[in-house]
XYZ file of C-alpha atoms in Angstrom:
592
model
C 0.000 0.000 0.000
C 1.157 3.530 -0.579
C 1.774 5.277 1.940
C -0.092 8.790 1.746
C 1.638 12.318 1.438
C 0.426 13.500 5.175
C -0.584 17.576 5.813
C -1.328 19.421 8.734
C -3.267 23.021 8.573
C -3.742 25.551 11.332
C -4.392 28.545 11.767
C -2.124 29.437 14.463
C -1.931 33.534 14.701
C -5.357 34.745 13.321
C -4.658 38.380 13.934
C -1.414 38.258 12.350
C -2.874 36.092 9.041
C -0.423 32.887 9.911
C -1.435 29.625 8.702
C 1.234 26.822 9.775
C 1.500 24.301 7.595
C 3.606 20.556 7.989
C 4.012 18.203 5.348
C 4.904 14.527 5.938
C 6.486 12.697 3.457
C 7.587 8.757 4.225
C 9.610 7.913 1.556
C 11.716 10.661 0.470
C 14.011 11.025 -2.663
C 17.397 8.911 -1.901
C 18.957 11.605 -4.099
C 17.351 14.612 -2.426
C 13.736 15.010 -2.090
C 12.464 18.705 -4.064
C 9.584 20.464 -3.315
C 7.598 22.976 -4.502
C 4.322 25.305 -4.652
C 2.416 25.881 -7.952
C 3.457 30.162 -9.201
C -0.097 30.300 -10.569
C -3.551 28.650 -10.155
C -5.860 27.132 -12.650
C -8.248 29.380 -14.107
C -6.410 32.193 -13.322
C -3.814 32.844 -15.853
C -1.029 35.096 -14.346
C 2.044 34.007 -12.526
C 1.503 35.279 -8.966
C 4.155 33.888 -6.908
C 2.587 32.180 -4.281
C 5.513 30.829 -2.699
C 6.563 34.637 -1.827
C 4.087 34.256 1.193
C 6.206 31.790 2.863
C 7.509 33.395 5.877
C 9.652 30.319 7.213
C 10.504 26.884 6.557
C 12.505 23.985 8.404
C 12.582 20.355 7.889
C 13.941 17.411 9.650
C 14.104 13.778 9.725
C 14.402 10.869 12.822
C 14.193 14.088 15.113
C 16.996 15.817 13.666
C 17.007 19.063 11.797
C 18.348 18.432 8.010
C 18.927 21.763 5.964
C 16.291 23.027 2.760
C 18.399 24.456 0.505
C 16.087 27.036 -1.704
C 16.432 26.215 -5.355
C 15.021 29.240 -7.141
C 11.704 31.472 -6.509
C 9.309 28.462 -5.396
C 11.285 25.129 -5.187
C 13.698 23.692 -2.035
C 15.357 20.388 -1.734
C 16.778 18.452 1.260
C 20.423 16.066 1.002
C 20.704 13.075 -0.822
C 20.373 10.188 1.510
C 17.938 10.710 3.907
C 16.202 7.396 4.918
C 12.622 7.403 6.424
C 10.258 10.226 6.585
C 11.117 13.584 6.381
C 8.544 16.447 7.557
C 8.485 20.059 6.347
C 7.317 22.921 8.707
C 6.536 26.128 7.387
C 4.270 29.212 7.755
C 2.383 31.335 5.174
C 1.119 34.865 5.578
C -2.584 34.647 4.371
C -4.320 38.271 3.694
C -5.228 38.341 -0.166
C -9.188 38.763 0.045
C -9.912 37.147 -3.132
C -10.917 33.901 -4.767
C -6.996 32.733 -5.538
C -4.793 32.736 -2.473
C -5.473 32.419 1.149
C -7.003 34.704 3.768
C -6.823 34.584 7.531
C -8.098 36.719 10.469
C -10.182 36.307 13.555
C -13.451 35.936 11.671
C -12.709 33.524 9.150
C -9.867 31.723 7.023
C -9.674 30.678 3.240
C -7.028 28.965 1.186
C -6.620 27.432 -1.743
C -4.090 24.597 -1.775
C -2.124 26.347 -4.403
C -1.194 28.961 -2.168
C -0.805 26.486 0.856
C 0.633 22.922 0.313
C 4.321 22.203 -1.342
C 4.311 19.793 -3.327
C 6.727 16.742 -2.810
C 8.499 16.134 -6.703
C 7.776 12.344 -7.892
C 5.140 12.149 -5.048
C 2.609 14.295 -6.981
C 0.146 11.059 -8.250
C 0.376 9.341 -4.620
C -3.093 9.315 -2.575
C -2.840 12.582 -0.110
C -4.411 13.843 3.026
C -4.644 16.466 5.010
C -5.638 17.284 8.820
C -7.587 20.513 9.012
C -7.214 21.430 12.862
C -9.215 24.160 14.359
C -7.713 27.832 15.303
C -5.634 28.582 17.766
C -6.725 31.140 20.362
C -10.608 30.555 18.926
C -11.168 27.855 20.543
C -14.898 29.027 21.514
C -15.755 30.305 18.043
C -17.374 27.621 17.044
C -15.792 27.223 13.760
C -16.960 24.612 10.706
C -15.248 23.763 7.482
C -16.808 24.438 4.266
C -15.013 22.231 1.494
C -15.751 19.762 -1.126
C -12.413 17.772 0.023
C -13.934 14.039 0.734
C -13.743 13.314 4.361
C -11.187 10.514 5.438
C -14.098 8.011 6.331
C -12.841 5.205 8.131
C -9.629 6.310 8.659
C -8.357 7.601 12.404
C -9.473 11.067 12.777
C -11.270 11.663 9.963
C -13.565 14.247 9.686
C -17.360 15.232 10.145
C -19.223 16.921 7.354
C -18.144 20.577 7.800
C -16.002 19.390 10.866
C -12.359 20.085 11.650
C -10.577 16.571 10.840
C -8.857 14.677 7.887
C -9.904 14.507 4.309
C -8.638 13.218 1.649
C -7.825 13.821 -2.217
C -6.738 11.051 -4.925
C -3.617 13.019 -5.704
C -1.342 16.204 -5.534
C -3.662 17.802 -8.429
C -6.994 17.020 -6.901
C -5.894 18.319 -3.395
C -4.834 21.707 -4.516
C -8.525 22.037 -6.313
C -11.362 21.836 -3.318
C -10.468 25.165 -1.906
C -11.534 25.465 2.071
C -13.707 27.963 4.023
C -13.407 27.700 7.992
C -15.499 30.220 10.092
C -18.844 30.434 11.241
C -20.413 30.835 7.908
C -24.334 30.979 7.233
C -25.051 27.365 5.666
C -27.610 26.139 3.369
C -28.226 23.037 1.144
C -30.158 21.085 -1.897
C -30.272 19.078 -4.186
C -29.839 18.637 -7.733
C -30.535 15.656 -10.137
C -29.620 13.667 -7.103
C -26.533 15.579 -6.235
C -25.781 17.164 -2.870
C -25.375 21.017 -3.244
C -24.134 23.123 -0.347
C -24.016 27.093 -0.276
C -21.941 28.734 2.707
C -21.836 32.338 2.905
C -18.991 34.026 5.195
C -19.458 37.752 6.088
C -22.145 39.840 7.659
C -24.929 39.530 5.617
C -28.967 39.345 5.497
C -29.028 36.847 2.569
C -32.498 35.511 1.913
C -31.364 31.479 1.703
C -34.255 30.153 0.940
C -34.641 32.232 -2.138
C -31.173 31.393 -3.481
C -31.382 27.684 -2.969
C -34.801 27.983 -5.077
C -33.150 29.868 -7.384
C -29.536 27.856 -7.741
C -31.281 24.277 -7.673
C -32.942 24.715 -11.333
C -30.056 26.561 -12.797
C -27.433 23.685 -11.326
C -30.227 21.029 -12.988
C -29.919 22.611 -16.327
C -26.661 22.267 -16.305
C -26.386 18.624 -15.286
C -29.051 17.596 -17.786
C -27.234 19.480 -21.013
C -23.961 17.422 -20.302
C -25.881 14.406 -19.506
C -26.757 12.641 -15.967
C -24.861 11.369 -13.881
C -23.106 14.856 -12.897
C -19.367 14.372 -13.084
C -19.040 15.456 -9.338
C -20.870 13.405 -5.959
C -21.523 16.351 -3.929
C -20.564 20.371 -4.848
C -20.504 23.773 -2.815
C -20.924 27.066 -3.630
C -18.137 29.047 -0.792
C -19.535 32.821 -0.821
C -17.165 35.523 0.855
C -19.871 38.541 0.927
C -18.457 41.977 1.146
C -19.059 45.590 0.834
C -17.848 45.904 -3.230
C -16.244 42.899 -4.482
C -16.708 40.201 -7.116
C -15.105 37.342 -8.591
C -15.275 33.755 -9.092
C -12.815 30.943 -9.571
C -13.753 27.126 -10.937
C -12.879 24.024 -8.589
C -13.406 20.610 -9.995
C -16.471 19.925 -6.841
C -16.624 23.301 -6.179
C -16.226 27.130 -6.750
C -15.026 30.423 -4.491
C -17.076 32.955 -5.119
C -16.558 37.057 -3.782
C -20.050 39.758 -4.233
C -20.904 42.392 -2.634
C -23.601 41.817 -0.114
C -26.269 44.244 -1.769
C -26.398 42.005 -4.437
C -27.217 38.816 -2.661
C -31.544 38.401 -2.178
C -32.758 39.598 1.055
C -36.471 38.550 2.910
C -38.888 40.737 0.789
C -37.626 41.353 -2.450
C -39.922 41.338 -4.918
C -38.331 41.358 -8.194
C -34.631 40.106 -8.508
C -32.322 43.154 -8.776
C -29.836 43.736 -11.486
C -26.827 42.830 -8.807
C -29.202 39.628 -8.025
C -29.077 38.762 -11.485
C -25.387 39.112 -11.602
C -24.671 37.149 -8.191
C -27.086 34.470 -10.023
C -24.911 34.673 -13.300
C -21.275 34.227 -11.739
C -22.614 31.147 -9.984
C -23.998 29.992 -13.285
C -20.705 30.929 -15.053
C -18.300 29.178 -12.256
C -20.646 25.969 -11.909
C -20.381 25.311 -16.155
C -17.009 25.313 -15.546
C -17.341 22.103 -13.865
C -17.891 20.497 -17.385
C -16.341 23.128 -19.533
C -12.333 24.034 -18.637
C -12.001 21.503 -15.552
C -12.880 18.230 -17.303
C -12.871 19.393 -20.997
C -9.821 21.245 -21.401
C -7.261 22.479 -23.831
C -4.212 20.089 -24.651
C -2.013 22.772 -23.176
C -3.472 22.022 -19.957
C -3.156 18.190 -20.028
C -1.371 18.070 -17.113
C -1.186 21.421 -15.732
C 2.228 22.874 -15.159
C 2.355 25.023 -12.244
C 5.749 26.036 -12.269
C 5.265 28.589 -15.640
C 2.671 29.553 -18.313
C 0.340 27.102 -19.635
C -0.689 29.067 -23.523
C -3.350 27.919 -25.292
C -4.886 30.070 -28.113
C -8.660 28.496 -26.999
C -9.830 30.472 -23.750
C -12.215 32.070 -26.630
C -13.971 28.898 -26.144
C -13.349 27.419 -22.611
C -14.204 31.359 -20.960
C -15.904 32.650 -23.687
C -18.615 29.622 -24.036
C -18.532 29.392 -20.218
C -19.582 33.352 -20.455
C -22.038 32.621 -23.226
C -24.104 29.947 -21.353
C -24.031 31.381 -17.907
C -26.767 33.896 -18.503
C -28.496 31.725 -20.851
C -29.210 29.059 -18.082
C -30.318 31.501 -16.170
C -33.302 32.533 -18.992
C -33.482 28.519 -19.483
C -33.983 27.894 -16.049
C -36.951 30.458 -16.296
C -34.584 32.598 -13.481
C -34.942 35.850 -15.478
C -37.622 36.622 -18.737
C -36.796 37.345 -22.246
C -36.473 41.211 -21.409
C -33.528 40.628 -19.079
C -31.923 38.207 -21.100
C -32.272 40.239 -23.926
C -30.523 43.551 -21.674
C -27.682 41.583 -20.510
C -26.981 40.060 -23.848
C -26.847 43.933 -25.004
C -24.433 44.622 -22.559
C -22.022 42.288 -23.426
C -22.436 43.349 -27.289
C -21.912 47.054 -25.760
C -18.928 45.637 -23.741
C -17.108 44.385 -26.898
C -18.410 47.268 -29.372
C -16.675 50.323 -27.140
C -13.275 48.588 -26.957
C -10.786 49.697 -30.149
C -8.747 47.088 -29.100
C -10.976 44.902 -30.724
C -9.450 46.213 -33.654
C -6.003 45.123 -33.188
C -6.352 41.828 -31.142
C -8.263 39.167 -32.241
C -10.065 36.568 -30.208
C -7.429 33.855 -30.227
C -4.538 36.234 -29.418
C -6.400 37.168 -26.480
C -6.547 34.047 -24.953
C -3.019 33.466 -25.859
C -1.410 36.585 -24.862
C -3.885 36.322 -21.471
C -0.816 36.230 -19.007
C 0.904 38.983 -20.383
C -2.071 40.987 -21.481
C -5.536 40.065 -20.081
C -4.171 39.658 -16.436
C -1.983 42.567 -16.424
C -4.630 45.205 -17.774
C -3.086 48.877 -17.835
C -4.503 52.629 -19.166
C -4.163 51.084 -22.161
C -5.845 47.946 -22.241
C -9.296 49.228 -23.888
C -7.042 50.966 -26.735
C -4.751 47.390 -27.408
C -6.800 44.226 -26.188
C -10.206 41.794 -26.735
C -11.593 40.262 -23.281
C -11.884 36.327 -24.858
C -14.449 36.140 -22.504
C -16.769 38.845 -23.613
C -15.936 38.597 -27.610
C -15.370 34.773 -27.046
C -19.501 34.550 -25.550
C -20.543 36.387 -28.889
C -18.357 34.147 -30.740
C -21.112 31.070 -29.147
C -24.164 33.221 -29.906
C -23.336 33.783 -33.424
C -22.009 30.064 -33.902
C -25.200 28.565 -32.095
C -27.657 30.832 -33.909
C -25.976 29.028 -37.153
C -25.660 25.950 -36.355
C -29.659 25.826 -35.278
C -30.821 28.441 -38.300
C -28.637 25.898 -40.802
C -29.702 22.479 -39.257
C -33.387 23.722 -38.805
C -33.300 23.106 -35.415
C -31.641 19.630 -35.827
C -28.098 20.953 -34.227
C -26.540 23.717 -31.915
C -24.283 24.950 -29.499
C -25.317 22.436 -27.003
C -24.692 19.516 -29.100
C -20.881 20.498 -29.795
C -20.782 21.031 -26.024
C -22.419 17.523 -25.188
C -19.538 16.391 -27.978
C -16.846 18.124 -26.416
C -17.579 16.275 -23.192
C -18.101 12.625 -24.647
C -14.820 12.900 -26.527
C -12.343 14.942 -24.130
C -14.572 15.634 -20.716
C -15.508 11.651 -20.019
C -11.903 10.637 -21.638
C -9.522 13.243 -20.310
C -8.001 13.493 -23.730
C -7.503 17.076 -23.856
C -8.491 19.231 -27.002
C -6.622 20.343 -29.786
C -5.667 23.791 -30.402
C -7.691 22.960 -33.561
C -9.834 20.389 -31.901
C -13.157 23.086 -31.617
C -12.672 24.012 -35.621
C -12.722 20.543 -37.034
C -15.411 19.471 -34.192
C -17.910 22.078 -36.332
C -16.885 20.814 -39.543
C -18.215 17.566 -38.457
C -21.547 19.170 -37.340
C -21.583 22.250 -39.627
C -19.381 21.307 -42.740
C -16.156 23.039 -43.844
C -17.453 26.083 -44.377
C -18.730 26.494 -40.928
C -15.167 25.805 -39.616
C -13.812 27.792 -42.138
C -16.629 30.975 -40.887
C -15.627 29.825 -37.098
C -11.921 30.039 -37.255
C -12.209 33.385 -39.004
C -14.147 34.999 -36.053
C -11.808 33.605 -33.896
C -8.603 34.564 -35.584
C -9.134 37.537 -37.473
C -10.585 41.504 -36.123
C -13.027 42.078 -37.807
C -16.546 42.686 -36.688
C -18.714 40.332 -36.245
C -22.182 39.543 -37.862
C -24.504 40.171 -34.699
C -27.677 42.037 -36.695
C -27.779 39.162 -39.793
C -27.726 36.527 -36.933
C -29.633 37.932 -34.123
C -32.454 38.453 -37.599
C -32.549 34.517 -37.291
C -34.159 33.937 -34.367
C -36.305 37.502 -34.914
C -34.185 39.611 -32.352
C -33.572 43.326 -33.603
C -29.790 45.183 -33.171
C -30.086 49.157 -32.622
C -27.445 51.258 -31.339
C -28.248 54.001 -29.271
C -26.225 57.191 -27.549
C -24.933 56.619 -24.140
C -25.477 59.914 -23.268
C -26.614 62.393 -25.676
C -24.038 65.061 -24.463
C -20.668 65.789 -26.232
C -17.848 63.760 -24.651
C -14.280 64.239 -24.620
C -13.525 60.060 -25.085
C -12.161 59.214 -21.271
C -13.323 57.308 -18.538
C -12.625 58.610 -14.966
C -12.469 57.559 -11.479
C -12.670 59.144 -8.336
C -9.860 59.133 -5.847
C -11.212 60.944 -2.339
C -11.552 64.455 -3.460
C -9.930 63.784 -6.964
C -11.132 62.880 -10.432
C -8.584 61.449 -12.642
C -8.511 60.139 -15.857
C -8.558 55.848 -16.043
C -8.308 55.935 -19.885
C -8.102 58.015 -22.568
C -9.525 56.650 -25.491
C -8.007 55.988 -29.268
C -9.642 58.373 -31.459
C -10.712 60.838 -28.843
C -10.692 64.463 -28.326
C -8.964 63.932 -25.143
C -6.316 61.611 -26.969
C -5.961 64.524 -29.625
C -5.694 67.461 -27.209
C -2.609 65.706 -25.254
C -4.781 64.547 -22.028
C -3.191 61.501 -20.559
C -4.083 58.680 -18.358
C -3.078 59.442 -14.817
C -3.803 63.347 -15.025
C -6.075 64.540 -11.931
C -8.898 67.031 -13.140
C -8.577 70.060 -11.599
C -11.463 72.516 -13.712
C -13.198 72.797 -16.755
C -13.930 76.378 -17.899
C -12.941 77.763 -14.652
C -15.225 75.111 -13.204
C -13.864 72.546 -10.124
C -14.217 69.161 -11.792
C -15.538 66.425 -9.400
C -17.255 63.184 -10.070
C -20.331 65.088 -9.414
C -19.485 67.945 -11.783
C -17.678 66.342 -14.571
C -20.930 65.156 -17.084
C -22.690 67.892 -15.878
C -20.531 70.180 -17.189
C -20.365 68.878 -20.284
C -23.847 68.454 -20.501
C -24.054 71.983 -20.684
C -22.013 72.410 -24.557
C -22.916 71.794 -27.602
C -20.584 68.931 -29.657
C -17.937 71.240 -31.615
C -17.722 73.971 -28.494
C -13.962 74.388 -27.399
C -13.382 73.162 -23.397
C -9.953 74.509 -21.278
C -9.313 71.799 -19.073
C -6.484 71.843 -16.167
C -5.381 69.263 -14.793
C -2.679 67.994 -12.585
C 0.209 65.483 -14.281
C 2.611 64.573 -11.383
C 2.849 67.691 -9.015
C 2.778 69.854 -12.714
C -0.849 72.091 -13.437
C -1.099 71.741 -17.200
C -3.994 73.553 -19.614
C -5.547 71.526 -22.755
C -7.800 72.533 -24.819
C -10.478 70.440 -26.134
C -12.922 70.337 -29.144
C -15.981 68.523 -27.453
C -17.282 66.128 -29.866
C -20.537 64.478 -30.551
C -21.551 61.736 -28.565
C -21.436 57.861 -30.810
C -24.584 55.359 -30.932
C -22.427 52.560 -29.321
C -24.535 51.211 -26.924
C -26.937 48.117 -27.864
C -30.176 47.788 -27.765
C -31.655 44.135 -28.597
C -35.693 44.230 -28.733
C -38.056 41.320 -30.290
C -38.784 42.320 -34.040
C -42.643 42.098 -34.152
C -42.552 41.308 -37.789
C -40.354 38.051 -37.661
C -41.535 35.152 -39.783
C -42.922 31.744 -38.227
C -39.753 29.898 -38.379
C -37.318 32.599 -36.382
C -39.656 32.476 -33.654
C -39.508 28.760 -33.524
C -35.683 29.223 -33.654
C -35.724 31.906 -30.598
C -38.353 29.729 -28.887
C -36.016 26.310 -28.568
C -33.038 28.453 -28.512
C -34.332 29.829 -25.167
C -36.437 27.097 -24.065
């Protein structure tokens, strides 16, 4: 029998964000054992150095300390010929409130096991556990453990459901994906096609529970039923960190960490869901499809993962932007929102991708290629030079389903390449092709279809929304924003200062020499202020002349600006009422 890799947890200084972390390993490399932790996590493609929040580190073996010699930013290795087991100590500063690292305090503590447990090299496909202990110092909290990590059953000390214990995972890969949640979160549950769902929400909240269950139960069922029953997962939970202003999501293979803002969860009494309700509802929608799409179907590239540097694939068009595509149609298929609000968010995301020049100069596919460099590393000048794959890469879905169903009379869609995708690659663990989604719709389109798909995908220019949305008897207008002039910026507001996010390609803030960075002081004589700003604009006429100081470093500069006419660039989608017989069928089992 193999002789599991062996973890301990704690969380031994809450207030100073301290987990401490051992790692037992029995038979160690005769040649000198390595070990590592993972410089970025799936789903999230940036390097981010987890191993810089290791504060210390010691090991020893038969009682006696043996040196770790550090091998480069994220890897250590012990001397060649130690016999028996060897344990690692070490501690790791947890305060990164978000769904990728850890996070520690008195009130709660979250990690991921990318940003917690070293990996021991040649060790990686070896059954694992790990003991979860409770807090030190809160010991009358009353803390539980939210996790979709299996519990140890029948093994000495093995956990309770949402008890402090051991648990267990198959291997080094699925032990770093059921993130954990200890605190004394709000818990609900349900069930879906048979499956155990669990939500736990940490942070002060007034969360309605009984109306999100309702709501998450049909959506998760949706899901489950397009891939095909039985769900790929025995039990799944939903961990919810609710905050002021946050949100975020990251995929787990049983599970997802979720951040929102608090306003947006449902509270006892709302009528009508909310537009932040809707939202909550979509990123749960988004994260759970990732459970078929991107964590059992994946790209080649990520077949296995390596942790230690970038993992490129040119096909996050289709593993993010499909995942963004059906997220809020589940939500209209689940009969969670109408037509209307389907029909509003779709607009946004049309909106989204139509204001962006970079759309221009970055096609789909190079955005999910260039995603570490690019996407994750967003600057003033992101809208000007990139495509979000996820937003582009949804409408690349909508315009391939609305063929695929218009061509096939109904016969074929998006869902069937999807239920493909998941016999072939999802059930097999093959992993796809970087070509694999092109000759897949040859198969169910012809050549031409492929041929159509990969030049969405590869090439910038825009794509066919009206002619396609005409198919299933939806109408495209574009509409003004605003219908003052603008000066082509977006701003934020910093305390008592507004300063300038972006300056847009083409703009009369790009032509007059306004920059990025600069900190509006007045327009006209005027004190700018997030309050003033559109107002006093509002008040010319498109072609009237603006002075506008502003601050650049500690410097008061003067620019002056030709306001110019506002552009019709927002989307407006509405039912045409004049659609033939057939599109309405189309829209009908499209949405159904």
């Amino acid at each position: 029998m193999i002789t599991p890799v062996l973890y301990t947890i704690q969380a031994v200084q809450p207030a100073a964000h301290l987990f401490e972390v051992s790692l037992r390993l029995a038979e160690p490399d005769p040649a000198g054992q390595v070990f590592s932790l993972p410089a970025w996590i799936p789903g999230s493609y940036m390097i981010r150095e987890f191993a810089r929040n290791i504060v210390s580190l010691s090991a020893e073996a038969g009682g006696k300390a043996v040196p770790a010699t550090k091998l480069d930013k994220h890897s250590w290795r012990l001397p060649a010929g130690i016999q028996g087991p060897v344990t690692l100590r070490y501690t790791v500063y947890a305060w990164d409130l978000s769904v990728r690292s850890a996070h520690l305090d008195q009130t709660h503590g979250f990690f991921n096991g990318t940003s917690v447990f070293l990996a021991a090299h040649g060790h990686e496909d070896a059954p694992h556990r790990v003991d979860i202990r409770p807090p030190k110092g809160l010991e009358d909290a009353r803390w539980r453990v939210a996790t979709s990590l299996p519990e140890a059953v029948g093994e000495k000390g093995a956990a309770e459901r949402y008890g402090f214990g051991l648990y267990r995972a198959d291997s080094y890969d699925d032990l770093i994906d059921h993130p954990v949640e200890m605190g004394t979160f709000t818990l609900g549950e349900f069930e879906a096609c048979g499956v155990p769902h669990a939500v736990a929400i940490t942070g002060r909240h007034d969360c309605d529970m009984g109306r999100l269950l309702a709501d998450l139960k049909p959506v998760c069922e949706r899901q489950i039923r397009l891939f095909g029953e039985p769900a790929p997962m025995s039990r799944y939970v939903f961990l919810t960190t609710a905050v002021g202003d946050g949100y975020g999501g990251l995929e787990h293979r049983a599970s997802t960490a979720l951040l929102c803002s608090r306003a947006d969860l449902p509270h006892v009494g709302m009528d009508e869901a909310t537009d932040g309700y809707r939202q909550f509802l979509g990123l749960c929608s988004h994260e759970y499809f990732h459970t078929w799409n991107v964590k059992r179907i994946k790209p080649a590239a990520f077949v296995p993962y390596r942790l230690a540097e970038e993992n490129y694939t040119r096909l996050l068009w289709a593993f993010e932007g499909f995942t963004s595509y059906y997220d809020d149609l589940m939500l209209v298929r689940s009969q969670r929102i109408g037509l209307d609000d389907y029909l509003k968010l779709l607009a946004k995301t049309i909106t989204q991708v139509h204001k962006g020049s970079g759309r221009h100069k970055q096609s789909v596919a190079e955005s999910s290629f260039e995603a570490w460099t690019k996407y994750y590393r967003q600057d003033e000048n992101s809208p000007n030079a990139i495509v979000s794959y996820y937003t582009k890469g949804a409408l690349v879905a909508l315009l391939l389903d609305l063929r695929l169903r218009a061509e096939s009379h109904g016969a074929r869609s998006l869902d069937t390449l999807m239920q493909a995708l998941w016999q072939r690659h999802g059930q097999t663990g093959i992993g796809v092709a970087e070509d694999g989604i092109f000759a897949l719709a040859a198969e169910l389109g012809g050549e031409a279809l492929a041929g159509w798909l990969q030049e969405l995908v590869e090439v910038t220019a825009e794509l066919p929304l009206e002619q396609a949305l005409r198919r299933v008897g939806l109408k495209l207008a574009w509409e003004l924003a605003s219908p003052a002039p603008g000066i082509g910026v977006r701003t934020v507001a910093e305390g008592e200062m507004l300063k300038i996010a972006n300056v847009f390609d083409g703009g009369a803030a790009q032509a007059a020499g306004l920059s990025a960075g600069d900190v509006l002081v007045a327009i006209d004589g005027l004190k700018a202020t997030a309050g003033s700003f559109d107002k006093l604009l509002a008040r010319r006429l498109a072609g009237d002349s603006a002075k506008i100081h502003v601050f650049r470093r500690d410097e008061l500069m003067r620019f002056e600006v030709e306001l110019r006419a506002p552009l019709a660039d927002t989307a407006k989608l509405a039912v045409d009422p004049d659609a033939r017989a057939n599109a309405i069928a189309l829209r009908e089992a499209w949405l159904a």
